[in-house]
mmCIF file of C-alpha atoms in Angstrom:
data_model
loop_
_atom_site.group_PDB
_atom_site.id
_atom_site.type_symbol
_atom_site.label_atom_id
_atom_site.label_comp_id
_atom_site.label_asym_id
_atom_site.label_seq_id
_atom_site.Cartn_x
_atom_site.Cartn_y
_atom_site.Cartn_z
ATOM 1 C CA UNK A 1 -35.531 -13.522 41.790
ATOM 2 C CA UNK A 2 -32.795 -11.143 40.685
ATOM 3 C CA UNK A 3 -31.183 -11.435 44.160
ATOM 4 C CA UNK A 4 -31.581 -15.175 44.234
ATOM 5 C CA UNK A 5 -29.593 -15.668 40.993
ATOM 6 C CA UNK A 6 -26.848 -13.305 42.123
ATOM 7 C CA UNK A 7 -23.631 -15.267 42.663
ATOM 8 C CA UNK A 8 -22.743 -13.308 45.795
ATOM 9 C CA UNK A 9 -26.085 -14.144 47.363
ATOM 10 C CA UNK A 10 -25.852 -17.783 46.333
ATOM 11 C CA UNK A 11 -22.396 -18.172 47.940
ATOM 12 C CA UNK A 12 -23.270 -16.456 51.233
ATOM 13 C CA UNK A 13 -26.640 -18.142 51.535
ATOM 14 C CA UNK A 14 -25.220 -21.556 50.699
ATOM 15 C CA UNK A 15 -22.488 -21.581 53.352
ATOM 16 C CA UNK A 16 -24.695 -21.687 56.463
ATOM 17 C CA UNK A 17 -27.316 -23.843 54.758
ATOM 18 C CA UNK A 18 -24.814 -26.490 53.799
ATOM 19 C CA UNK A 19 -23.075 -26.327 57.118
ATOM 20 C CA UNK A 20 -26.482 -26.871 58.670
ATOM 21 C CA UNK A 21 -26.880 -30.105 56.711
ATOM 22 C CA UNK A 22 -24.184 -31.806 58.806
ATOM 23 C CA UNK A 23 -26.121 -30.774 61.942
ATOM 24 C CA UNK A 24 -29.700 -31.369 60.879
ATOM 25 C CA UNK A 25 -29.134 -34.861 59.615
ATOM 26 C CA UNK A 26 -28.555 -35.891 63.202
ATOM 27 C CA UNK A 27 -31.710 -34.114 64.356
ATOM 28 C CA UNK A 28 -33.870 -35.557 61.600
ATOM 29 C CA UNK A 29 -32.362 -38.992 62.088
ATOM 30 C CA UNK A 30 -32.452 -38.889 65.904
ATOM 31 C CA UNK A 31 -34.694 -41.951 66.358
ATOM 32 C CA UNK A 32 -32.384 -44.179 64.340
ATOM 33 C CA UNK A 33 -29.299 -42.630 65.883
ATOM 34 C CA UNK A 34 -30.334 -42.844 69.483
ATOM 35 C CA UNK A 35 -32.725 -45.812 69.595
ATOM 36 C CA UNK A 36 -31.079 -47.931 66.956
ATOM 37 C CA UNK A 37 -27.334 -47.267 66.973
ATOM 38 C CA UNK A 38 -26.698 -45.991 70.522
ATOM 39 C CA UNK A 39 -29.337 -48.191 72.186
ATOM 40 C CA UNK A 40 -30.917 -45.449 74.208
ATOM 41 C CA UNK A 41 -34.606 -45.075 75.139
ATOM 42 C CA UNK A 42 -37.168 -42.454 74.175
ATOM 43 C CA UNK A 43 -36.611 -40.832 77.550
ATOM 44 C CA UNK A 44 -32.960 -40.242 76.742
ATOM 45 C CA UNK A 45 -33.290 -37.995 73.655
ATOM 46 C CA UNK A 46 -31.792 -35.222 75.826
ATOM 47 C CA UNK A 47 -28.410 -36.866 75.274
ATOM 48 C CA UNK A 48 -28.576 -35.457 71.724
ATOM 49 C CA UNK A 49 -30.653 -32.327 71.998
ATOM 50 C CA UNK A 50 -29.046 -30.836 75.149
ATOM 51 C CA UNK A 51 -25.504 -30.894 73.645
ATOM 52 C CA UNK A 52 -26.940 -29.525 70.373
ATOM 53 C CA UNK A 53 -28.552 -26.540 72.168
ATOM 54 C CA UNK A 54 -25.449 -26.030 74.323
ATOM 55 C CA UNK A 55 -23.158 -26.006 71.302
ATOM 56 C CA UNK A 56 -25.283 -23.556 69.388
ATOM 57 C CA UNK A 57 -25.729 -21.268 72.344
ATOM 58 C CA UNK A 58 -22.049 -21.252 73.202
ATOM 59 C CA UNK A 59 -21.077 -20.695 69.586
ATOM 60 C CA UNK A 60 -23.402 -17.721 69.293
ATOM 61 C CA UNK A 61 -22.058 -16.328 72.558
ATOM 62 C CA UNK A 62 -18.457 -16.639 71.303
ATOM 63 C CA UNK A 63 -19.427 -14.982 68.027
ATOM 64 C CA UNK A 64 -20.683 -12.015 70.033
ATOM 65 C CA UNK A 65 -17.475 -11.855 71.989
ATOM 66 C CA UNK A 66 -15.365 -11.884 68.776
ATOM 67 C CA UNK A 67 -17.405 -9.103 67.252
ATOM 68 C CA UNK A 68 -15.343 -5.916 66.899
ATOM 69 C CA UNK A 69 -12.146 -7.790 67.746
ATOM 70 C CA UNK A 70 -11.510 -10.234 64.864
ATOM 71 C CA UNK A 71 -12.162 -9.807 61.139
ATOM 72 C CA UNK A 72 -14.929 -11.734 59.490
ATOM 73 C CA UNK A 73 -12.261 -13.835 57.643
ATOM 74 C CA UNK A 74 -10.646 -14.776 60.932
ATOM 75 C CA UNK A 75 -13.919 -15.580 62.695
ATOM 76 C CA UNK A 76 -15.157 -17.780 59.883
ATOM 77 C CA UNK A 77 -11.774 -19.555 59.649
ATOM 78 C CA UNK A 78 -11.877 -20.373 63.397
ATOM 79 C CA UNK A 79 -15.437 -21.691 63.050
ATOM 80 C CA UNK A 80 -14.517 -23.890 60.106
ATOM 81 C CA UNK A 81 -11.448 -25.142 61.909
ATOM 82 C CA UNK A 82 -13.620 -26.233 64.805
ATOM 83 C CA UNK A 83 -16.137 -27.842 62.474
ATOM 84 C CA UNK A 84 -13.462 -29.670 60.503
ATOM 85 C CA UNK A 85 -11.854 -30.974 63.719
ATOM 86 C CA UNK A 86 -15.262 -32.135 64.986
ATOM 87 C CA UNK A 87 -16.145 -33.835 61.648
ATOM 88 C CA UNK A 88 -12.768 -35.550 61.422
ATOM 89 C CA UNK A 89 -12.966 -36.897 64.990
ATOM 90 C CA UNK A 90 -16.558 -37.964 64.372
ATOM 91 C CA UNK A 91 -15.559 -39.793 61.204
ATOM 92 C CA UNK A 92 -12.805 -41.660 63.021
ATOM 93 C CA UNK A 93 -14.876 -42.712 66.051
ATOM 94 C CA UNK A 94 -17.820 -43.676 63.873
ATOM 95 C CA UNK A 95 -15.569 -45.946 61.831
ATOM 96 C CA UNK A 96 -13.606 -47.531 64.628
ATOM 97 C CA UNK A 97 -15.206 -46.963 68.090
ATOM 98 C CA UNK A 98 -17.970 -49.084 69.507
ATOM 99 C CA UNK A 99 -21.354 -47.258 69.735
ATOM 100 C CA UNK A 100 -21.281 -45.153 72.858
ATOM 101 C CA UNK A 101 -23.148 -41.919 73.577
ATOM 102 C CA UNK A 102 -20.112 -40.438 75.378
ATOM 103 C CA UNK A 103 -17.928 -40.922 72.303
ATOM 104 C CA UNK A 104 -20.254 -40.109 69.445
ATOM 105 C CA UNK A 105 -22.208 -37.137 70.805
ATOM 106 C CA UNK A 106 -19.386 -34.703 71.820
ATOM 107 C CA UNK A 107 -18.112 -34.221 68.182
ATOM 108 C CA UNK A 108 -21.706 -33.378 67.210
ATOM 109 C CA UNK A 109 -21.905 -30.713 69.931
ATOM 110 C CA UNK A 110 -18.481 -29.342 68.850
ATOM 111 C CA UNK A 111 -19.676 -29.120 65.250
ATOM 112 C CA UNK A 112 -22.739 -27.206 66.400
ATOM 113 C CA UNK A 113 -20.516 -24.769 68.218
ATOM 114 C CA UNK A 114 -18.386 -24.098 65.149
ATOM 115 C CA UNK A 115 -21.421 -23.768 62.943
ATOM 116 C CA UNK A 116 -23.005 -21.195 65.307
ATOM 117 C CA UNK A 117 -19.792 -19.180 65.357
ATOM 118 C CA UNK A 118 -19.844 -18.848 61.576
ATOM 119 C CA UNK A 119 -23.486 -18.113 60.890
ATOM 120 C CA UNK A 120 -23.786 -14.551 62.419
ATOM 121 C CA UNK A 121 -20.809 -13.251 60.388
ATOM 122 C CA UNK A 122 -22.126 -14.749 57.156
ATOM 123 C CA UNK A 123 -25.617 -13.468 57.811
ATOM 124 C CA UNK A 124 -24.311 -9.930 58.415
ATOM 125 C CA UNK A 125 -22.190 -10.056 55.233
ATOM 126 C CA UNK A 126 -25.278 -11.181 53.285
ATOM 127 C CA UNK A 127 -27.496 -8.451 54.645
ATOM 128 C CA UNK A 128 -24.773 -5.803 54.074
ATOM 129 C CA UNK A 129 -24.176 -6.965 50.523
ATOM 130 C CA UNK A 130 -27.836 -6.284 49.666
ATOM 131 C CA UNK A 131 -28.533 -3.478 52.167
ATOM 132 C CA UNK A 132 -31.166 -1.966 49.853
ATOM 133 C CA UNK A 133 -33.313 -5.125 50.162
ATOM 134 C CA UNK A 134 -32.596 -6.557 53.578
ATOM 135 C CA UNK A 135 -36.127 -7.837 54.081
ATOM 136 C CA UNK A 136 -36.132 -9.714 50.824
ATOM 137 C CA UNK A 137 -32.637 -11.136 51.464
ATOM 138 C CA UNK A 138 -33.610 -12.276 54.951
ATOM 139 C CA UNK A 139 -36.742 -13.997 53.582
ATOM 140 C CA UNK A 140 -34.749 -15.699 50.774
ATOM 141 C CA UNK A 141 -32.097 -16.909 53.228
ATOM 142 C CA UNK A 142 -34.823 -18.447 55.433
ATOM 143 C CA UNK A 143 -36.351 -20.122 52.400
ATOM 144 C CA UNK A 144 -32.973 -21.614 51.500
ATOM 145 C CA UNK A 145 -32.671 -23.043 55.016
ATOM 146 C CA UNK A 146 -36.173 -24.555 54.844
ATOM 147 C CA UNK A 147 -35.477 -25.987 51.405
ATOM 148 C CA UNK A 148 -32.243 -27.516 52.689
ATOM 149 C CA UNK A 149 -34.128 -29.198 55.537
ATOM 150 C CA UNK A 150 -36.638 -30.563 53.057
ATOM 151 C CA UNK A 151 -33.890 -31.992 50.842
ATOM 152 C CA UNK A 152 -32.095 -33.523 53.841
ATOM 153 C CA UNK A 153 -35.295 -35.129 55.118
ATOM 154 C CA UNK A 154 -36.353 -36.435 51.733
ATOM 155 C CA UNK A 155 -33.035 -37.696 50.279
ATOM 156 C CA UNK A 156 -30.222 -37.751 52.830
ATOM 157 C CA UNK A 157 -31.547 -38.998 56.172
ATOM 158 C CA UNK A 158 -32.648 -42.415 54.950
ATOM 159 C CA UNK A 159 -29.260 -43.569 53.567
ATOM 160 C CA UNK A 160 -27.290 -41.722 56.301
ATOM 161 C CA UNK A 161 -29.117 -43.315 59.194
ATOM 162 C CA UNK A 162 -28.175 -46.809 58.150
ATOM 163 C CA UNK A 163 -25.003 -46.487 60.218
ATOM 164 C CA UNK A 164 -23.102 -44.137 62.555
ATOM 165 C CA UNK A 165 -20.548 -43.787 59.758
ATOM 166 C CA UNK A 166 -23.293 -42.653 57.408
ATOM 167 C CA UNK A 167 -24.147 -39.743 59.729
ATOM 168 C CA UNK A 168 -20.450 -38.915 60.110
ATOM 169 C CA UNK A 169 -19.878 -38.866 56.307
ATOM 170 C CA UNK A 170 -22.701 -36.338 55.837
ATOM 171 C CA UNK A 171 -21.236 -34.117 58.565
ATOM 172 C CA UNK A 172 -17.764 -34.278 57.092
ATOM 173 C CA UNK A 173 -18.915 -33.623 53.479
ATOM 174 C CA UNK A 174 -21.128 -30.739 54.671
ATOM 175 C CA UNK A 175 -18.366 -28.728 56.354
ATOM 176 C CA UNK A 176 -15.950 -29.468 53.438
ATOM 177 C CA UNK A 177 -18.401 -28.226 50.801
ATOM 178 C CA UNK A 178 -19.319 -25.226 52.992
ATOM 179 C CA UNK A 179 -15.620 -24.351 53.323
ATOM 180 C CA UNK A 180 -15.049 -24.631 49.587
ATOM 181 C CA UNK A 181 -17.964 -22.269 48.880
ATOM 182 C CA UNK A 182 -16.575 -19.824 51.459
ATOM 183 C CA UNK A 183 -13.195 -19.907 49.766
ATOM 184 C CA UNK A 184 -14.925 -19.283 46.404
ATOM 185 C CA UNK A 185 -16.662 -16.244 47.959
ATOM 186 C CA UNK A 186 -13.387 -14.903 49.394
ATOM 187 C CA UNK A 187 -11.687 -15.318 46.024
ATOM 188 C CA UNK A 188 -14.366 -13.557 44.053
ATOM 189 C CA UNK A 189 -15.813 -10.976 46.455
ATOM 190 C CA UNK A 190 -13.551 -10.768 49.522
ATOM 191 C CA UNK A 191 -11.433 -7.751 48.589
ATOM 192 C CA UNK A 192 -12.409 -5.797 51.656
ATOM 193 C CA UNK A 193 -15.470 -6.906 53.571
ATOM 194 C CA UNK A 194 -14.024 -10.176 54.849
ATOM 195 C CA UNK A 195 -11.180 -8.299 56.540
ATOM 196 C CA UNK A 196 -13.582 -6.054 58.410
ATOM 197 C CA UNK A 197 -14.925 -7.064 61.810
ATOM 198 C CA UNK A 198 -18.709 -7.374 62.257
ATOM 199 C CA UNK A 199 -19.809 -4.965 64.941
ATOM 200 C CA UNK A 200 -21.100 -6.252 68.226
ATOM 201 C CA UNK A 201 -24.455 -4.603 67.682
ATOM 202 C CA UNK A 202 -24.863 -6.312 64.259
ATOM 203 C CA UNK A 203 -23.975 -9.702 65.707
ATOM 204 C CA UNK A 204 -26.419 -9.295 68.574
ATOM 205 C CA UNK A 205 -29.140 -8.412 66.021
ATOM 206 C CA UNK A 206 -28.737 -11.646 64.139
ATOM 207 C CA UNK A 207 -27.938 -14.003 67.083
ATOM 208 C CA UNK A 208 -31.579 -14.355 67.981
ATOM 209 C CA UNK A 209 -32.384 -15.440 64.471
ATOM 210 C CA UNK A 210 -29.516 -17.875 64.452
ATOM 211 C CA UNK A 211 -30.691 -19.502 67.709
ATOM 212 C CA UNK A 212 -34.286 -19.721 66.597
ATOM 213 C CA UNK A 213 -33.488 -21.088 63.123
ATOM 214 C CA UNK A 214 -31.213 -23.829 64.488
#
């Protein structure tokens, strides 16, 4: 409990969990999104899940390639730039474009890519910040993700799935809040660690967990 109420832990654990909200609302609301708004069939759910998996896998791959080359600050900034671009495009097409899988799914895949680029660096920073209790921290972070999924399913999916714009608003707000929390962390704790580059070995160690959790 001492770790959970630590501000550093709360910031670092919140960033990937809140970013995940903008992704998971589409997964949890897939029936309404695909069958209702995009007029697909139950045999066409791959139009959502295949781009999701591809985006996450590519994002994790890029994170591994950036390890040892770019600082954590730079890697996370690139990831958030991709997510913000995807969320903004998604907001625009959801408000003005006719429902079409080829228009509405690509921004979702791009968001997943940016999200997966960010998560390994944040996870490494979290584990390093509490190196004396890595097991407990990892467990608490997983619990935060599970809690976030429960909150999304219980309170957010129902109003969001009423329209394509509803989904897009959740995505946009998620990345914006995640970015604000990241900036708060950099302001309060980023004197040195955010300018260091995560090692390739460390990224590889957490990539599997990232892929499995998303």
